[in-house]
Coordinates of C-alpha atoms in Angstrom, one line a residue:
X1 CA 105.0 115.3 132.4
X2 CA 108.4 114.3 133.7
X3 CA 110.8 113.1 131.1
X4 CA 112.8 109.9 131.9
X5 CA 116.2 109.1 130.0
X6 CA 116.4 105.4 131.1
X7 CA 118.2 104.1 128.2
X8 CA 116.9 100.5 128.2
X9 CA 113.3 101.6 128.6
X10 CA 113.5 104.3 126.0
X11 CA 115.2 101.8 123.5
X12 CA 112.3 99.3 124.4
X13 CA 109.6 101.9 123.7
X14 CA 111.4 103.0 120.3
X15 CA 111.4 99.5 118.9
X16 CA 107.7 99.2 119.7
X17 CA 107.3 102.4 117.6
X18 CA 109.3 101.1 114.9
X19 CA 112.5 103.1 115.3
X20 CA 115.6 101.6 113.5
X21 CA 119.2 102.6 113.3
X22 CA 120.6 105.0 112.8
X23 CA 117.7 106.4 114.9
X24 CA 117.3 105.6 118.4
X25 CA 115.0 106.6 121.3
X26 CA 116.9 108.4 123.9
X27 CA 114.1 109.7 126.2
X28 CA 110.4 108.9 127.1
X29 CA 107.5 110.0 129.1
X30 CA 104.4 107.9 130.3
X31 CA 101.4 109.8 131.4
X32 CA 98.8 107.2 133.1
X33 CA 96.5 110.3 133.4
X34 CA 95.9 111.0 129.7
X35 CA 97.2 107.3 128.9
X36 CA 99.8 108.6 126.4
X37 CA 103.5 107.8 125.5
X38 CA 106.0 110.3 124.3
X39 CA 109.0 108.9 123.1
X40 CA 112.2 111.2 121.7
X41 CA 114.3 109.9 118.9
X42 CA 117.6 111.2 117.8
X43 CA 120.3 110.1 115.3
X44 CA 123.1 111.3 117.5
X45 CA 125.4 108.4 118.8
X46 CA 124.7 107.0 122.4
X47 CA 127.0 108.5 125.0
X48 CA 129.8 106.4 126.1
X49 CA 130.2 105.3 129.5
X50 CA 133.1 107.2 131.3
X51 CA 135.4 106.3 134.1
X52 CA 135.5 108.8 136.9
X53 CA 138.1 108.8 139.8
X54 CA 136.6 109.1 143.2
X55 CA 138.0 108.6 146.8
X56 CA 136.5 105.2 146.8
X57 CA 138.1 104.3 143.5
X58 CA 137.0 104.3 139.8
X59 CA 133.2 104.1 138.9
X60 CA 131.4 104.4 135.6
X61 CA 129.0 106.9 134.8
X62 CA 126.9 107.8 131.8
X63 CA 127.0 111.2 130.3
X64 CA 123.6 112.3 128.9
X65 CA 123.8 113.8 125.3
X66 CA 121.9 117.3 125.3
X67 CA 119.7 117.9 122.6
X68 CA 120.8 120.0 119.6
X69 CA 121.0 123.7 120.8
X70 CA 118.3 125.8 119.0
X71 CA 116.3 123.0 117.5
X72 CA 112.5 123.0 117.9
X73 CA 111.0 119.8 119.3
X74 CA 108.8 118.6 116.3
X75 CA 106.0 115.9 117.2
X76 CA 103.6 113.6 115.5
X77 CA 101.0 111.4 116.7
X78 CA 102.0 107.8 116.0
X79 CA 100.3 104.4 116.1
X80 CA 98.8 103.4 119.6
X81 CA 100.7 101.2 121.9
X82 CA 98.4 98.9 123.5
X83 CA 95.8 101.3 125.0
X84 CA 98.1 104.3 125.2
X85 CA 98.3 106.9 122.5
X86 CA 101.7 107.4 121.2
X87 CA 103.7 110.5 120.1
X88 CA 107.0 110.7 118.8
X89 CA 109.3 113.6 119.2
X90 CA 112.7 114.7 117.8
X91 CA 114.9 117.7 118.2
X92 CA 117.2 116.8 115.5
X93 CA 117.1 118.9 112.1
X94 CA 115.4 116.6 109.3
X95 CA 116.0 116.5 105.7
X96 CA 113.4 115.2 103.1
X97 CA 114.4 111.7 103.3
X98 CA 114.1 111.6 107.1
X99 CA 110.6 112.8 106.9
X100 CA 109.7 109.7 104.9
X101 CA 110.3 107.6 107.8
X102 CA 107.3 105.7 109.0
X103 CA 107.5 107.2 112.7
X104 CA 108.2 110.7 111.5
X105 CA 105.6 112.9 109.6
X106 CA 105.4 115.9 106.9
X107 CA 106.1 119.3 108.1
X108 CA 103.3 120.9 110.0
X109 CA 101.2 117.8 109.9
X110 CA 99.8 116.1 112.9
X111 CA 100.2 112.4 112.2
X112 CA 103.4 110.3 111.5
X113 CA 103.6 108.8 108.2
X114 CA 102.2 105.3 109.3
X115 CA 99.2 106.8 111.1
X116 CA 98.6 109.0 108.1
X117 CA 98.4 105.9 105.9
X118 CA 95.4 104.4 108.1
X119 CA 93.8 107.7 108.1
X120 CA 94.0 108.1 104.3
X121 CA 92.7 104.6 103.8
X122 CA 89.8 105.0 105.9
X123 CA 89.0 108.5 104.2
X124 CA 89.3 106.7 100.8
X125 CA 86.9 104.1 102.0
X126 CA 84.3 106.9 102.8
X127 CA 84.4 106.5 106.7
X128 CA 82.9 109.5 108.2
X129 CA 85.2 111.8 109.7
X130 CA 84.0 111.6 113.3
X131 CA 84.0 107.9 113.2
X132 CA 87.5 107.9 112.2
X133 CA 88.5 110.1 115.1
X134 CA 86.4 107.9 117.6
X135 CA 88.1 104.7 116.3
X136 CA 91.6 106.1 116.3
X137 CA 91.2 108.6 119.2
X138 CA 92.2 111.6 117.0
X139 CA 91.1 115.1 117.6
X140 CA 88.7 116.4 114.7
X141 CA 90.8 119.5 114.4
X142 CA 94.1 117.3 113.5
X143 CA 92.1 115.2 111.2
X144 CA 90.4 118.3 109.4
X145 CA 94.0 119.7 109.1
X146 CA 95.2 116.4 107.7
X147 CA 92.2 116.2 105.3
X148 CA 92.5 119.8 104.0
X149 CA 96.2 119.3 103.0
X150 CA 95.0 116.1 101.1
X151 CA 92.4 118.0 99.3
X152 CA 94.5 121.0 98.4
X153 CA 97.4 119.0 97.0
X154 CA 99.9 119.6 99.8
X155 CA 100.5 115.9 100.8
X156 CA 101.6 113.6 98.0
X157 CA 101.6 110.1 99.7
X158 CA 101.5 107.1 97.6
X159 CA 100.2 104.0 99.5
X160 CA 99.9 101.3 96.8
X161 CA 102.8 98.8 96.6
X162 CA 105.1 99.6 93.7
X163 CA 104.3 96.4 91.9
X164 CA 100.6 97.1 91.9
X165 CA 100.6 100.9 91.3
X166 CA 98.7 102.2 88.4
X167 CA 100.1 104.8 85.9
X168 CA 99.0 108.4 87.0
X169 CA 96.9 108.8 83.9
X170 CA 94.8 105.7 84.5
X171 CA 94.1 106.4 88.3
X172 CA 90.9 104.8 88.2
X173 CA 91.7 101.6 86.5
X174 CA 89.8 98.7 87.7
X175 CA 91.9 95.9 89.6
X176 CA 92.2 92.6 87.8
X177 CA 88.9 90.7 88.2
X178 CA 86.8 93.7 89.2
X179 CA 83.3 93.9 87.6
X180 CA 82.7 97.0 85.5
X181 CA 79.2 96.7 84.8
X182 CA 76.4 98.2 87.1
X183 CA 74.2 95.8 89.2
X184 CA 70.7 94.9 87.9
X185 CA 68.7 97.3 90.4
X186 CA 71.0 100.3 89.8
X187 CA 71.4 102.6 86.9
X188 CA 74.7 104.1 88.4
X189 CA 77.6 103.1 86.4
X190 CA 80.4 101.1 88.1
X191 CA 83.0 103.3 89.8
X192 CA 85.8 101.8 87.4
X193 CA 83.8 103.1 84.5
X194 CA 85.7 105.9 82.2
X195 CA 82.7 108.0 82.4
X196 CA 83.7 108.9 86.1
X197 CA 87.2 109.9 85.0
X198 CA 86.1 111.9 82.3
X199 CA 83.4 113.8 84.5
X200 CA 85.8 114.5 87.3
X201 CA 88.6 115.9 85.3
X202 CA 86.3 118.0 83.4
X203 CA 86.6 116.3 79.8
X204 CA 83.0 115.4 80.0
X205 CA 80.3 118.0 80.6
X206 CA 76.5 117.1 81.4
X207 CA 73.5 119.2 82.1
X208 CA 73.2 119.1 86.1
X209 CA 69.9 120.2 87.4
X210 CA 70.6 119.3 91.1
X211 CA 72.5 122.2 92.7
X212 CA 74.2 120.0 95.6
X213 CA 75.5 117.7 93.0
X214 CA 76.8 120.7 90.8
X215 CA 78.5 122.2 94.1
X216 CA 80.2 118.9 95.0
X217 CA 81.5 118.2 91.1
X218 CA 82.9 121.7 91.0
X219 CA 84.8 121.3 94.3
X220 CA 86.1 117.8 93.2
X221 CA 87.2 118.9 90.0
X222 CA 89.3 121.7 91.7
X223 CA 90.9 119.5 93.9
X224 CA 91.6 116.8 91.5
X225 CA 93.3 119.5 89.4
X226 CA 95.7 120.2 92.5
X227 CA 96.6 116.6 93.0
X228 CA 99.9 114.8 92.1
X229 CA 98.9 111.7 93.8
X230 CA 96.9 109.1 91.7
X231 CA 95.8 107.7 95.1
X232 CA 94.3 110.7 96.3
X233 CA 92.5 111.3 92.9
X234 CA 91.1 107.9 93.2
X235 CA 89.7 108.9 96.8
X236 CA 88.0 112.0 95.1
X237 CA 86.7 109.7 92.6
X238 CA 85.1 107.5 95.3
X239 CA 83.4 110.4 96.9
X240 CA 81.8 111.2 93.9
X241 CA 80.6 107.9 93.1
X242 CA 79.2 107.5 96.7
X243 CA 77.5 110.6 96.5
X244 CA 75.7 109.6 93.3
X245 CA 74.9 106.1 94.7
X246 CA 73.3 107.6 97.8
X247 CA 71.3 110.4 95.8
X248 CA 70.4 108.1 92.7
X249 CA 66.6 108.9 92.9
X250 CA 67.1 112.6 92.5
X251 CA 69.7 112.4 89.9
X252 CA 67.8 110.7 87.1
X253 CA 68.5 113.5 84.7
X254 CA 72.1 113.5 85.0
X255 CA 72.4 109.5 85.5
X256 CA 70.6 109.2 82.0
X257 CA 73.2 111.4 80.3
X258 CA 76.1 109.5 82.2
X259 CA 74.7 106.2 81.0
X260 CA 74.5 107.5 77.4
X261 CA 78.2 108.4 77.4
X262 CA 79.3 105.0 78.4

């Protein structure tokens, strides 16, 4: 896959990817076979044109800056560009603040922060992993790696706007205007009922006869204990609530106890 250093085209692709100063795109590659675009980003200053003296007079040449010696090419899958999958690379050393930029990602993670946000929100809404892969053209291995990191508290993204973010101690608080009573044809408590927070954090213990529910609850409790992100905790609570809604018919014994604890 040949790499081009046309500064104008690289700059345009960088703007499309959301790259802003002091960072700039200095190289790119377009592969029509795999329909992918690769953009290399650097914080190094752009090389200045130099005047070279030749037999035919002075002419301007552009000196291409070399990549930092010894640095590893880091790469993250970014948002698609039209029908092309987009990857952002950098050979520059990154500090913690650089890794929070939208077009970069966390260490050893496959997605840029902006794509990671989309994936997280889909997971939070209970979208099947294979559906996410098909919709965003992701490899299942990359998505599994990302979700594993989320489940084990290795990623601490906060996606709610600061003005609307809930305190960590109330990670299941209902948004304003949200109904908190179950529907007439269901005995499953509303997701924002405090009983779910008590159950998933282990402060409420009930007798469980359904093995699959016991296994899921044990796993989710372990994962919630590892989390520092209120949003990821909410994702785990949604997962628990969706399971109970789907298996309401076989969870009568457990639901009767939950309704008594409301």
